[in-house]
Short mmCIF file of C-alpha atoms (C1' of nucleotides) in Angstrom, two decimals:
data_model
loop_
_atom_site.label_atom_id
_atom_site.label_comp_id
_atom_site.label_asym_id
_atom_site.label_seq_id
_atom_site.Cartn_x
_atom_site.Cartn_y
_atom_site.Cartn_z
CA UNK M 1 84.26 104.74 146.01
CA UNK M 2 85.19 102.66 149.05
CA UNK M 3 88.35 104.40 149.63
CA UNK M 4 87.13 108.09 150.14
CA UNK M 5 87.27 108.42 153.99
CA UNK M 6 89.87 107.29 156.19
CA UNK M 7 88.56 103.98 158.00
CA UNK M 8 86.45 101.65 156.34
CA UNK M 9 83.53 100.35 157.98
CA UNK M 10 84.18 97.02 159.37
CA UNK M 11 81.16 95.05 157.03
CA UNK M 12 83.31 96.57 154.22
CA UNK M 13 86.94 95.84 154.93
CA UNK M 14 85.70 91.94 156.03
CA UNK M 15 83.86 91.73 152.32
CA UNK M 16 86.79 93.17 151.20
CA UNK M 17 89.54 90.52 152.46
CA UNK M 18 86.54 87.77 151.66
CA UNK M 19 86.82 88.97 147.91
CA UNK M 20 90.58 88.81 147.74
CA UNK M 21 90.43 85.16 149.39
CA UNK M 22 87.70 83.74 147.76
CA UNK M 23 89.41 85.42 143.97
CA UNK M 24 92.64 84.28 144.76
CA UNK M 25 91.56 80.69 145.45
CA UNK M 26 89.11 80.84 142.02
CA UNK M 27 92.10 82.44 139.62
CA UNK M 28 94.85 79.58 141.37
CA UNK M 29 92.03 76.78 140.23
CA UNK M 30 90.53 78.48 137.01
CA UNK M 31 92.89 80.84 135.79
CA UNK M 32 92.40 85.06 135.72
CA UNK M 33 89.59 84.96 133.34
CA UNK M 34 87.36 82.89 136.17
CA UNK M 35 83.76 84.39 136.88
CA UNK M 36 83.62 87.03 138.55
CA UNK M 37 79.45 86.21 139.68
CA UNK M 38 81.27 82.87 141.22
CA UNK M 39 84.05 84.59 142.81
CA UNK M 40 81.12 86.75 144.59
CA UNK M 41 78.65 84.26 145.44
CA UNK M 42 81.87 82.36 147.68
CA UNK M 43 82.63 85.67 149.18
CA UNK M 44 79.32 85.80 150.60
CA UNK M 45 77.97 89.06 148.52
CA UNK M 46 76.17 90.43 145.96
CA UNK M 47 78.11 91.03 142.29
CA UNK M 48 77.73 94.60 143.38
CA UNK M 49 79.76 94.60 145.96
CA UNK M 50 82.57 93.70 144.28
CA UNK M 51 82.58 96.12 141.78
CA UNK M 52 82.29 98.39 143.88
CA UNK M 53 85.06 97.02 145.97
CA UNK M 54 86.92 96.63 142.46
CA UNK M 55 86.10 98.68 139.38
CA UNK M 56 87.21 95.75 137.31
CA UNK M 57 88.95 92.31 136.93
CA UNK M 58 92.60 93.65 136.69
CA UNK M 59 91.94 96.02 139.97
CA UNK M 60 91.31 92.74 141.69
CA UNK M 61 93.85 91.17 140.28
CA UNK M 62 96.16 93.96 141.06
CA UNK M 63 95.10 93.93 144.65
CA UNK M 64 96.19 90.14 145.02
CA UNK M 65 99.52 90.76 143.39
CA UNK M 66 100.35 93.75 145.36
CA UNK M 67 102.26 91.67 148.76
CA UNK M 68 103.51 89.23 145.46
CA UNK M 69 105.25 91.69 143.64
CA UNK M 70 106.64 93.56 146.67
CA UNK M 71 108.29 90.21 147.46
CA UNK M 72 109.32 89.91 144.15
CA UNK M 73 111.28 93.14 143.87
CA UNK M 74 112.95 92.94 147.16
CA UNK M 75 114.30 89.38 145.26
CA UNK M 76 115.24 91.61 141.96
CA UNK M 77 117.20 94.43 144.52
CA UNK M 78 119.19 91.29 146.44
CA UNK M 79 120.08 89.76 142.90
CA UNK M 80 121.10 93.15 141.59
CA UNK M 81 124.15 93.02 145.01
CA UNK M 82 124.90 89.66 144.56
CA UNK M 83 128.26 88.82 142.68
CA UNK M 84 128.01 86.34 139.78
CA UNK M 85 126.50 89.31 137.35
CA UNK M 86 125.26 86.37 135.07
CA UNK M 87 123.74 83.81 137.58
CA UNK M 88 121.66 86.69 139.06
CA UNK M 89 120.15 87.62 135.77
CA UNK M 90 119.33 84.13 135.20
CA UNK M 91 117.56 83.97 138.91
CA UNK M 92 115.85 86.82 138.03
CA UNK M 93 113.97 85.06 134.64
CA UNK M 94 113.58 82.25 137.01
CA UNK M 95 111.61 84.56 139.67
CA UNK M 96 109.42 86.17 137.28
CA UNK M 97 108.42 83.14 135.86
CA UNK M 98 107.36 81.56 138.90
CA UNK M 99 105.72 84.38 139.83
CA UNK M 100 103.88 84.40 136.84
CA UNK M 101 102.67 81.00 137.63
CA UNK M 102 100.46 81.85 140.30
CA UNK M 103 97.24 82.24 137.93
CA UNK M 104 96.70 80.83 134.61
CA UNK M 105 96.17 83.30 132.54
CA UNK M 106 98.76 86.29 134.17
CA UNK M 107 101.32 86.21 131.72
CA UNK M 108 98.97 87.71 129.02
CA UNK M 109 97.69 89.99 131.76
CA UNK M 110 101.79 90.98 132.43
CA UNK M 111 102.40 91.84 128.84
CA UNK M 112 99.17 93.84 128.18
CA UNK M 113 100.05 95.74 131.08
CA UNK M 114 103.46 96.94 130.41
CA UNK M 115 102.07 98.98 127.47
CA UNK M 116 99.21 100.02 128.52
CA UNK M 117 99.28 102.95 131.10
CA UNK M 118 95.97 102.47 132.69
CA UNK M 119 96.22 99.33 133.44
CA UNK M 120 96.59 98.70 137.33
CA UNK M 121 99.67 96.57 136.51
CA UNK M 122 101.74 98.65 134.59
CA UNK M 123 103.75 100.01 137.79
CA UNK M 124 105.03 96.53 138.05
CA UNK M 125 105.63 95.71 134.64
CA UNK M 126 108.08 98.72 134.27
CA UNK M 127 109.54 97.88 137.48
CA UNK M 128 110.23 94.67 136.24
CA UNK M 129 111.52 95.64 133.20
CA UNK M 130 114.00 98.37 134.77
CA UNK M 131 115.05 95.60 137.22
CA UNK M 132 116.14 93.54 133.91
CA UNK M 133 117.84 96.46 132.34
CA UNK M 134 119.61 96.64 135.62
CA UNK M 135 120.80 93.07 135.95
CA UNK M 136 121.88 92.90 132.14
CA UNK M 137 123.71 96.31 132.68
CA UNK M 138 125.77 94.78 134.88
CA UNK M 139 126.17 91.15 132.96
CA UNK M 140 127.57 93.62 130.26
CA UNK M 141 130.32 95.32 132.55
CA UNK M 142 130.86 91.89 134.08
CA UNK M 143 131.80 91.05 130.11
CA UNK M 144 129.01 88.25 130.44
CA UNK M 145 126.90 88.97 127.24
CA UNK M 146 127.55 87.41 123.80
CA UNK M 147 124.79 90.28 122.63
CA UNK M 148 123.31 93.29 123.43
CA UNK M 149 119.79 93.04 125.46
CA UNK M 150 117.35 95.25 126.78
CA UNK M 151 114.96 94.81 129.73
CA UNK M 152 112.31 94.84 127.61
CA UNK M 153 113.47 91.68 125.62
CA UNK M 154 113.86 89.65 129.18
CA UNK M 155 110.81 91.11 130.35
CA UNK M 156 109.28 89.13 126.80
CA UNK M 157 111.55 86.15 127.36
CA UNK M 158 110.07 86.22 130.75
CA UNK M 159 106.05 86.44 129.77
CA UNK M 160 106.51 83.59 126.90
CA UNK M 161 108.20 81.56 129.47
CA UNK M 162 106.00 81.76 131.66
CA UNK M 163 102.96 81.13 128.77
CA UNK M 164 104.90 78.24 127.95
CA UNK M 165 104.78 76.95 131.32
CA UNK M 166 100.46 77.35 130.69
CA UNK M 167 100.25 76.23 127.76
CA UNK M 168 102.94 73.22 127.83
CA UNK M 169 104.70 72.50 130.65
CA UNK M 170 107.33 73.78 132.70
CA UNK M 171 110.06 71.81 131.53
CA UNK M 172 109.10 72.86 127.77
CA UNK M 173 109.09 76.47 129.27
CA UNK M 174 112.57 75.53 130.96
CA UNK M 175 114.03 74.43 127.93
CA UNK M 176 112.93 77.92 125.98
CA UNK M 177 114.61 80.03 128.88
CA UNK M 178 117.80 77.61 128.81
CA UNK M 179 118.01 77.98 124.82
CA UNK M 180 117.46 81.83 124.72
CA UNK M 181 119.88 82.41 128.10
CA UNK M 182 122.47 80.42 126.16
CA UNK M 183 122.44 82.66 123.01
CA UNK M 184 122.59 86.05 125.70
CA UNK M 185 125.48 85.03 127.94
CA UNK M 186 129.03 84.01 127.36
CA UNK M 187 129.69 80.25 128.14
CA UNK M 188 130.64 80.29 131.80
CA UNK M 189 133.12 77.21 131.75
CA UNK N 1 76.08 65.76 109.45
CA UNK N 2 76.80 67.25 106.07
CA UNK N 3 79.26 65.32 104.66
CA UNK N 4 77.28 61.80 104.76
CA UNK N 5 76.35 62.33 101.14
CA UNK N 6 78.46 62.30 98.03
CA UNK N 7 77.21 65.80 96.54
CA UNK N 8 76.19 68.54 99.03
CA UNK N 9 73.07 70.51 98.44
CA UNK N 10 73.96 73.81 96.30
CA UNK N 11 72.80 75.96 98.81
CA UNK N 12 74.46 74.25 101.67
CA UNK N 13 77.76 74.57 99.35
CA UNK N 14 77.32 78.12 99.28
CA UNK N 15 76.29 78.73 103.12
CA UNK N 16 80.03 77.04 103.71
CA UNK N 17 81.67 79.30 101.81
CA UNK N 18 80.13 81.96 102.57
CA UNK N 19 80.42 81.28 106.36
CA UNK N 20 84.45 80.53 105.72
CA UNK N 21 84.77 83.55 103.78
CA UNK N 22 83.24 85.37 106.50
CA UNK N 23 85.23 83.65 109.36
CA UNK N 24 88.17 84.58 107.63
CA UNK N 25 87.55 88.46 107.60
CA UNK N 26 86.32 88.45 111.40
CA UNK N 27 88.95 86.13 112.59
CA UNK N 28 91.77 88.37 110.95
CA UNK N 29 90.00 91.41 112.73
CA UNK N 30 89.13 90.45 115.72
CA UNK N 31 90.76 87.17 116.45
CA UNK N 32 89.72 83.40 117.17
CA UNK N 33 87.23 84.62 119.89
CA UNK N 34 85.35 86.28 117.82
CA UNK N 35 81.37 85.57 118.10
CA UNK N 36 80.68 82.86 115.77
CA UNK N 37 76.70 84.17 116.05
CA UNK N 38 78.17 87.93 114.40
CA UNK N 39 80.03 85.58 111.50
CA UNK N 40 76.92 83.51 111.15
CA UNK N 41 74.87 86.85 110.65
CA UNK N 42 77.41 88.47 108.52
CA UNK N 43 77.58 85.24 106.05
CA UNK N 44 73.65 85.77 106.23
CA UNK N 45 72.64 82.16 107.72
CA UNK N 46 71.33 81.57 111.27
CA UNK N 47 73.14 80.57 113.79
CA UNK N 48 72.15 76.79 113.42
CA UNK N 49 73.48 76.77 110.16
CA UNK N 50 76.80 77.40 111.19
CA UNK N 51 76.87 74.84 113.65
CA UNK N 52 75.48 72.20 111.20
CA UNK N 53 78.42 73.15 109.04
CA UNK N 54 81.07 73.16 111.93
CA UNK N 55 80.49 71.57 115.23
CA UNK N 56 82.84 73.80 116.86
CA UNK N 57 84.88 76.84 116.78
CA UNK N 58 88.49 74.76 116.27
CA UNK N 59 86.38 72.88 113.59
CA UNK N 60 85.64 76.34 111.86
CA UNK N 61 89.26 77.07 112.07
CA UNK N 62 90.28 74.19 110.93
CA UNK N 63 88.52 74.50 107.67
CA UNK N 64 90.56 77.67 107.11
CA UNK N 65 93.44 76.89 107.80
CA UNK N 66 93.59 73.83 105.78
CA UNK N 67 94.85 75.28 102.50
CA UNK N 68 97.59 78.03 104.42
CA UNK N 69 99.03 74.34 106.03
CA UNK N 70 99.70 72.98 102.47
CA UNK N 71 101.61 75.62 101.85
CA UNK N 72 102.86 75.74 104.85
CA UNK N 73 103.84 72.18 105.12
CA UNK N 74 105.07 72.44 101.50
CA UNK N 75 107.61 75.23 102.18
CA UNK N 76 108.83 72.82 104.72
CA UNK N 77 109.61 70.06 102.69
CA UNK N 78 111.60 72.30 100.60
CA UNK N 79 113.91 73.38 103.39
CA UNK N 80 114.59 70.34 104.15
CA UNK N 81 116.19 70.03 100.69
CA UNK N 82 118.10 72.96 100.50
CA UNK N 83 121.89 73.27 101.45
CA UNK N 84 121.97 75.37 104.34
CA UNK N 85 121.08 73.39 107.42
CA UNK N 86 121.30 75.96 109.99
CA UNK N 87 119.75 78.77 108.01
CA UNK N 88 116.76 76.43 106.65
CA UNK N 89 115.81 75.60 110.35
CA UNK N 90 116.17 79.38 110.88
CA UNK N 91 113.38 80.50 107.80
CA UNK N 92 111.31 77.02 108.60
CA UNK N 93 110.79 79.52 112.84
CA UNK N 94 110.04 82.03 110.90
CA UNK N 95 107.77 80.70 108.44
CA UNK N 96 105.69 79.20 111.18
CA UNK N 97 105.32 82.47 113.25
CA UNK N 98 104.00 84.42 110.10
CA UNK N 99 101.60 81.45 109.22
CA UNK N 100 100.54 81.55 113.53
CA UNK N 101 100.40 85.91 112.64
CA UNK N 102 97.30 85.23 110.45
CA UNK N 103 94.72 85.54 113.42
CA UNK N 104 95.20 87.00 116.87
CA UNK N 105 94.92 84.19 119.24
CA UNK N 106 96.00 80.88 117.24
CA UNK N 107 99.21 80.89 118.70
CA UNK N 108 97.08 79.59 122.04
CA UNK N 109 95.03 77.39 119.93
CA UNK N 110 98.46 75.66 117.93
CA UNK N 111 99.75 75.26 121.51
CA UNK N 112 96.42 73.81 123.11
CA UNK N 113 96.41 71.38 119.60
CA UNK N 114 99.64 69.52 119.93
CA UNK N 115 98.61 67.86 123.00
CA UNK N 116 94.87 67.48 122.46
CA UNK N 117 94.34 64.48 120.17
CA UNK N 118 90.93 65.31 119.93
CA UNK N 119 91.78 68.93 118.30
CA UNK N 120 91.04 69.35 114.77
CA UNK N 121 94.21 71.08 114.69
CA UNK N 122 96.19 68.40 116.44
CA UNK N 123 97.85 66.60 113.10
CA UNK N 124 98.73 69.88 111.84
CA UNK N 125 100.65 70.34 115.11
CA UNK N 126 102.39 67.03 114.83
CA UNK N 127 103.79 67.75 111.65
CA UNK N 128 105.30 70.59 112.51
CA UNK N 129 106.81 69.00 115.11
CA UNK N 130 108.24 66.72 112.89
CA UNK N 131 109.51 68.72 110.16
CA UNK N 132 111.30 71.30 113.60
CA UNK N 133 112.95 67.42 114.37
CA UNK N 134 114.09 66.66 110.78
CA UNK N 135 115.51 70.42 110.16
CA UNK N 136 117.13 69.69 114.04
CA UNK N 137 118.91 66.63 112.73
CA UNK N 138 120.29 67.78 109.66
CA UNK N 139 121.39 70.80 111.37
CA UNK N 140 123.39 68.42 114.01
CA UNK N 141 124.64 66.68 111.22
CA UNK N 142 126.58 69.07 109.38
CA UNK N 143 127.73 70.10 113.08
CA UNK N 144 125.68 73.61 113.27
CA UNK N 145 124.48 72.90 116.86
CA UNK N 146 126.08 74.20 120.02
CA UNK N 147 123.56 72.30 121.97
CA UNK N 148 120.59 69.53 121.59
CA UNK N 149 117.17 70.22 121.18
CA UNK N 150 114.06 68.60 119.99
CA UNK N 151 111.26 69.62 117.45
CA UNK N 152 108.94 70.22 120.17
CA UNK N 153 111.31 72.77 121.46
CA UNK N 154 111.34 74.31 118.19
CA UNK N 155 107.26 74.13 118.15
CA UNK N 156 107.97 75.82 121.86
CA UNK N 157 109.97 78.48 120.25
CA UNK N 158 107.66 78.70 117.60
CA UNK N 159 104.47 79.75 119.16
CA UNK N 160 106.41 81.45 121.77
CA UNK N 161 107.58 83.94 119.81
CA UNK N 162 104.21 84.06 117.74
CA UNK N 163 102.69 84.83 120.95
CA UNK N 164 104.53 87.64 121.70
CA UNK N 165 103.46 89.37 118.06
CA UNK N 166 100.41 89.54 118.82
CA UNK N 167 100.79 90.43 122.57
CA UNK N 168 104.02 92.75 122.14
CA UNK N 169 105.23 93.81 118.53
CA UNK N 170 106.81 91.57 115.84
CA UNK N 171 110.29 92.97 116.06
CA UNK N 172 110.03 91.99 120.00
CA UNK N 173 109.15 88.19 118.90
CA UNK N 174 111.66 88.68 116.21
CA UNK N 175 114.53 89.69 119.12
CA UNK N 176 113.36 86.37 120.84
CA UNK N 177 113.73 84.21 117.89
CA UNK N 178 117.56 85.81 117.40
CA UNK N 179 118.42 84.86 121.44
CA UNK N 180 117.11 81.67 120.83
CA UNK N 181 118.95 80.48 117.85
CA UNK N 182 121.89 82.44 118.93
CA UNK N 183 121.60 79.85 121.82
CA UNK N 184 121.14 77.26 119.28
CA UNK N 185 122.93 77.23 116.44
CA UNK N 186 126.84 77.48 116.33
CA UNK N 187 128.34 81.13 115.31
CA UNK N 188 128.42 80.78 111.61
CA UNK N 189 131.04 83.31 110.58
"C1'" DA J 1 68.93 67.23 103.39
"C1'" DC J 2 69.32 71.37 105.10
"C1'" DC J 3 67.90 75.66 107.39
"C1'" DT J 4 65.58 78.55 110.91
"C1'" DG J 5 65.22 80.78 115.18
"C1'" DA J 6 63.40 80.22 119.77
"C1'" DA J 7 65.04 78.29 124.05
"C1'" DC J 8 68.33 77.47 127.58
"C1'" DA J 9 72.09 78.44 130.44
"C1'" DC J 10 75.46 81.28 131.19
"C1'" DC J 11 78.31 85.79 131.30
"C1'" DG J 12 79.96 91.17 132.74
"C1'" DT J 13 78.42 95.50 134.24
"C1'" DT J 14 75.35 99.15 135.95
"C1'" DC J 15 72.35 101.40 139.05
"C1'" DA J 16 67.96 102.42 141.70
"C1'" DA J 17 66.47 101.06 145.97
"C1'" DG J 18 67.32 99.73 150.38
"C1'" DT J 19 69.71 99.57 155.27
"C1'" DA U 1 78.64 104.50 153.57
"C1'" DC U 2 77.82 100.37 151.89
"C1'" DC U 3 75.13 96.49 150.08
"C1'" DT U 4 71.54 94.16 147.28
"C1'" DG U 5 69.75 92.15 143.28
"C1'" DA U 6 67.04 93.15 139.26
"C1'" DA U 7 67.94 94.84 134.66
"C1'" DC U 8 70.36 95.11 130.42
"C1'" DA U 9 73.10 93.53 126.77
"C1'" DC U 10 75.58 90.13 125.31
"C1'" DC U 11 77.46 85.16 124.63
"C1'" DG U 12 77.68 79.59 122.96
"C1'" DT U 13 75.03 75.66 121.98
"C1'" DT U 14 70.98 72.71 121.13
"C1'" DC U 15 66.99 71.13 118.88
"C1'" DA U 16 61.97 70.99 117.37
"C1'" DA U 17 59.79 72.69 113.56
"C1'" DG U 18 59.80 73.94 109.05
"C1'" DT U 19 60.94 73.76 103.71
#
DNA sequence: ACCTGAACACCGTTCAAGT
DNA sequence: ACCTGAACACCGTTCAAGT
């Protein structure tokens, strides 16, 4: 319980900001299932520590996301002002991809978390998913849809995207969002 | 080395199909991580034995697989037979993501195979691929495309969608597959 | 020819003992 | 209040010794 008082004591919030630097630079090389014993031993502490900085790998994980997915959703409120109902809901895939890109390994993370309440990612998930409901609520008034959609099927267009992109390339994950955009939205010329 | 011989041992017969039969339960329950040491114990052999029998885990899956490809294959060669162009390269998507539903985590390992030459599962891949490209040009041929695409973007699609079974729901991956051939295929009525 | 199981090198996670 | 690191329970993989 690091987070029971008001100020942390200085040893603690510099191990802190060590673990989130030293874990973000492990899951960018290795991926989100990286060792946690590694990640710990480049910080400069004891395994202990950072449990007890970070109950478990998704709190961590959470943590490093946080200033990401703030970003993120600030891009998903512009979109949702922006004119061209269609081209904004294609941005948005775009920016959730990319985001998703940061660590191998998050897009698994992404869809586990939308389901499951207790995970520390599920906030953003839903977020994300309400932003997409958003965006294709207005492609529909625009008259831009060929079909119906829900946020949850971009939020899973999104994730396998974005698995794709991990698994294959980002072209091949391209191509997929290209293919399944072009059976949602009315040709635009 | 097992196979150097002509006739295996009896016993070493049996430990194989014992250990398969066992793989196949645990695989189906817990997925391809499963620990091969719990399937070695459950098929009653040490652990040794099962890597005398299969080198590695993709080896192990391999073995298993090899009969639900036949079919798999075989139902492939018959759509490319039948009349309906579109709608064969439709059931040929969704033949593929029920054969990737048998165990949680092969959609990773089809993915991983298509690329890695060295993957037991690699040829397997590759025919796929192939039979996505010759469904893709009969399609274009009796004009059923609204756009070009490749068998590897089918594969994409494929294992795509398969991934979000097992990480979402089936009728989510199913909603994919319909966005994605609606992006496809011409309207057909 | 095949099987056994100890040995090795690695994990994640917890918690008593320290400062 | 926070940190340490040993302890525990688990892996995958190899290989000398057996039968």
């Amino acid at each position: 319980m690091t987070e029971s008082g008001r100020r942390p004591r200085a040893d603690a919030r510099r191990n802190r900001e060590r673990l989130l630097a030293e874990a973000d630079a492990v899951f960018r090389a290795q991926g989100t299932n990286a060792s946690l014993e590694g990640i710990a031993r480049r910080a400069g502490v004891a395994i202990g520590t950072l449990y007890a900085h970070f109950p478990n790998r998704r709190a961590l994980l959470g943590a490093l996301l946080h200033q990401r997915n703030d970003a993120l959703f600030a891009r998903g409120a512009d979109l949702l002002d922006e004119p061209g109902a269609a081209a904004a809901l294609t941005a948005w895939v775009h920016a959730v991809i990319a985001h998703a890109a940061a660590y191998q390994g998050l897009a698994a993370v992404l869809a586990e978390g939308v389901d499951d309440e207790a995970s520390e990612l599920h906030q953003a998930c839903v977020e994300m998913t309400d932003i997409g409901d958003r965006l294709i609520a207005r492609a529909r008034e625009a008259g831009a849809l060929r079909r119906e959609a829900t946020g949850a099927d971009i939020f899973a267009l999104m994730n396998a995207a974005a698995w794709v992109a991990e698994q294959m390339s980002a072209d091949q994950a391209g191509r997929l969002v290209e293919l399944a955009m072009a059976g949602l939205l009315v040709p635009s010329s």
